[in-house]
């Protein structure tokens, strides 16, 4: 098998890249280790930045998002039983975000790819990327019990944090920057209308809590839990009780309960692999970097990477200049590090580390009060949340 761009992974990064290349008349093959149903149902992100929304629309993948997505013009910060709303358009010159689940983005892109695009092979597991320093890199993969080879001009590793692409970059050319956090998120989906019409990020002495949503009828909620917590160790009613405590306000706000339909724990980590390119192998999305979910940046970063790659390849085809492709890693990393910083700030602003000295509690509250009372501090948060521009 042979193609121009071999794409490993059919998460948001790989699927959107295939679509962007298709629209530019460049052929690709996508290899995905899991089956279609698994990829379409994996519960993850819920917030699309303005820039991501614009990219999906321009790619012809925004129809259902524009119909079913919920535009949000702000978030609420909750601390010390007080509430503070951050108004995005007022602080950023009109920017907002869209609540539209990653599962739906993937469904839309898969349907388009199958209808109009190149091959998208499910249950095709990449085993290794070879020859990345040559002009003809290859992906060895296994499908239906047989091994095969995909020969490419370029390989893009969109295979997430646990993928194989990154391993093809020799250790002496790699540098990893990493931080783990001593807590995770217990996330639930519940059949109940969200108790607030915008997301609520709550800082509490017992730990962080987040109220989000998937639709006007489905709530998505998260609780900070100790690292290594088993989701099954929390009964549904215990989860609701704890959410209620952490969201409590002085003005009597109340949380509606409903049937819990899914429950899982996500670890929290910051991770950056530099560089994001070696020879003809390019890394995009979670394959290159992870952020803790507090800033809602992961999917949006993945989108930024593949847009940068697609534009650079189109530039090469149109002008013969590899300048943009050569600058891929540097261009992406500038934006990645801004998102890493923002996600780290949001995480340390709102979570309570198990061994945090009381001094840190006071500093957290002072940081939150600063955001609530200084337009400059609030603007910084609103700009970070609604997204950093693509170069
Ligand atoms: P993905 O989505 O992990 O997709 C990688 C794909 O590669 C496949 N794969 C392979 N295929 C072939 N051969 C192999 N050897 C392979 N190895 C792996 C996998 O099966 C998979 O299909 O990476 P991608 O495309 O880079 O997308 C990244 C996003 O999924 C991720 O950053 C976000 O979900 C992070 N995230 C959030 N991001 C946001 O922008 N906004 C949010 O609100 C947000 N909330 C979240 C999140 C992530 C969470 N979890 C579970 C980590 C909330 C949570 C709880
Ligand atoms: C979600 O809805 O899953 C979500 C929203 C905001 C975040 C993280 C996750 O910061």
Coordinates of C-alpha atoms in Angstrom, one line a residue, residues 31-34 121-128 139-150:
X31 CA -4.7 3.5 10.3
X32 CA -6.7 3.1 13.6
X33 CA -6.2 0.3 16.0
X34 CA -9.7 0.3 17.5
X121 CA -8.9 1.5 8.2
X122 CA -10.3 0.5 11.6
X123 CA -8.8 -2.3 13.6
X124 CA -5.5 -1.6 11.8
X125 CA -2.8 -1.4 14.4
X126 CA 0.5 0.4 13.6
X127 CA 3.4 -1.7 14.9
X128 CA 6.3 0.6 14.0
X139 CA 4.4 2.2 8.7
X140 CA 4.3 -1.5 9.5
X141 CA 0.8 -2.5 10.6
X142 CA -1.4 -5.5 11.5
X143 CA -4.9 -5.9 10.2
X144 CA -7.1 -9.0 10.2
X145 CA -4.2 -11.0 11.6
X146 CA -1.9 -10.1 8.8
X147 CA 1.1 -7.8 8.7
X148 CA 1.2 -5.2 5.9
X149 CA 3.3 -2.1 5.1
X150 CA 2.1 1.4 4.2

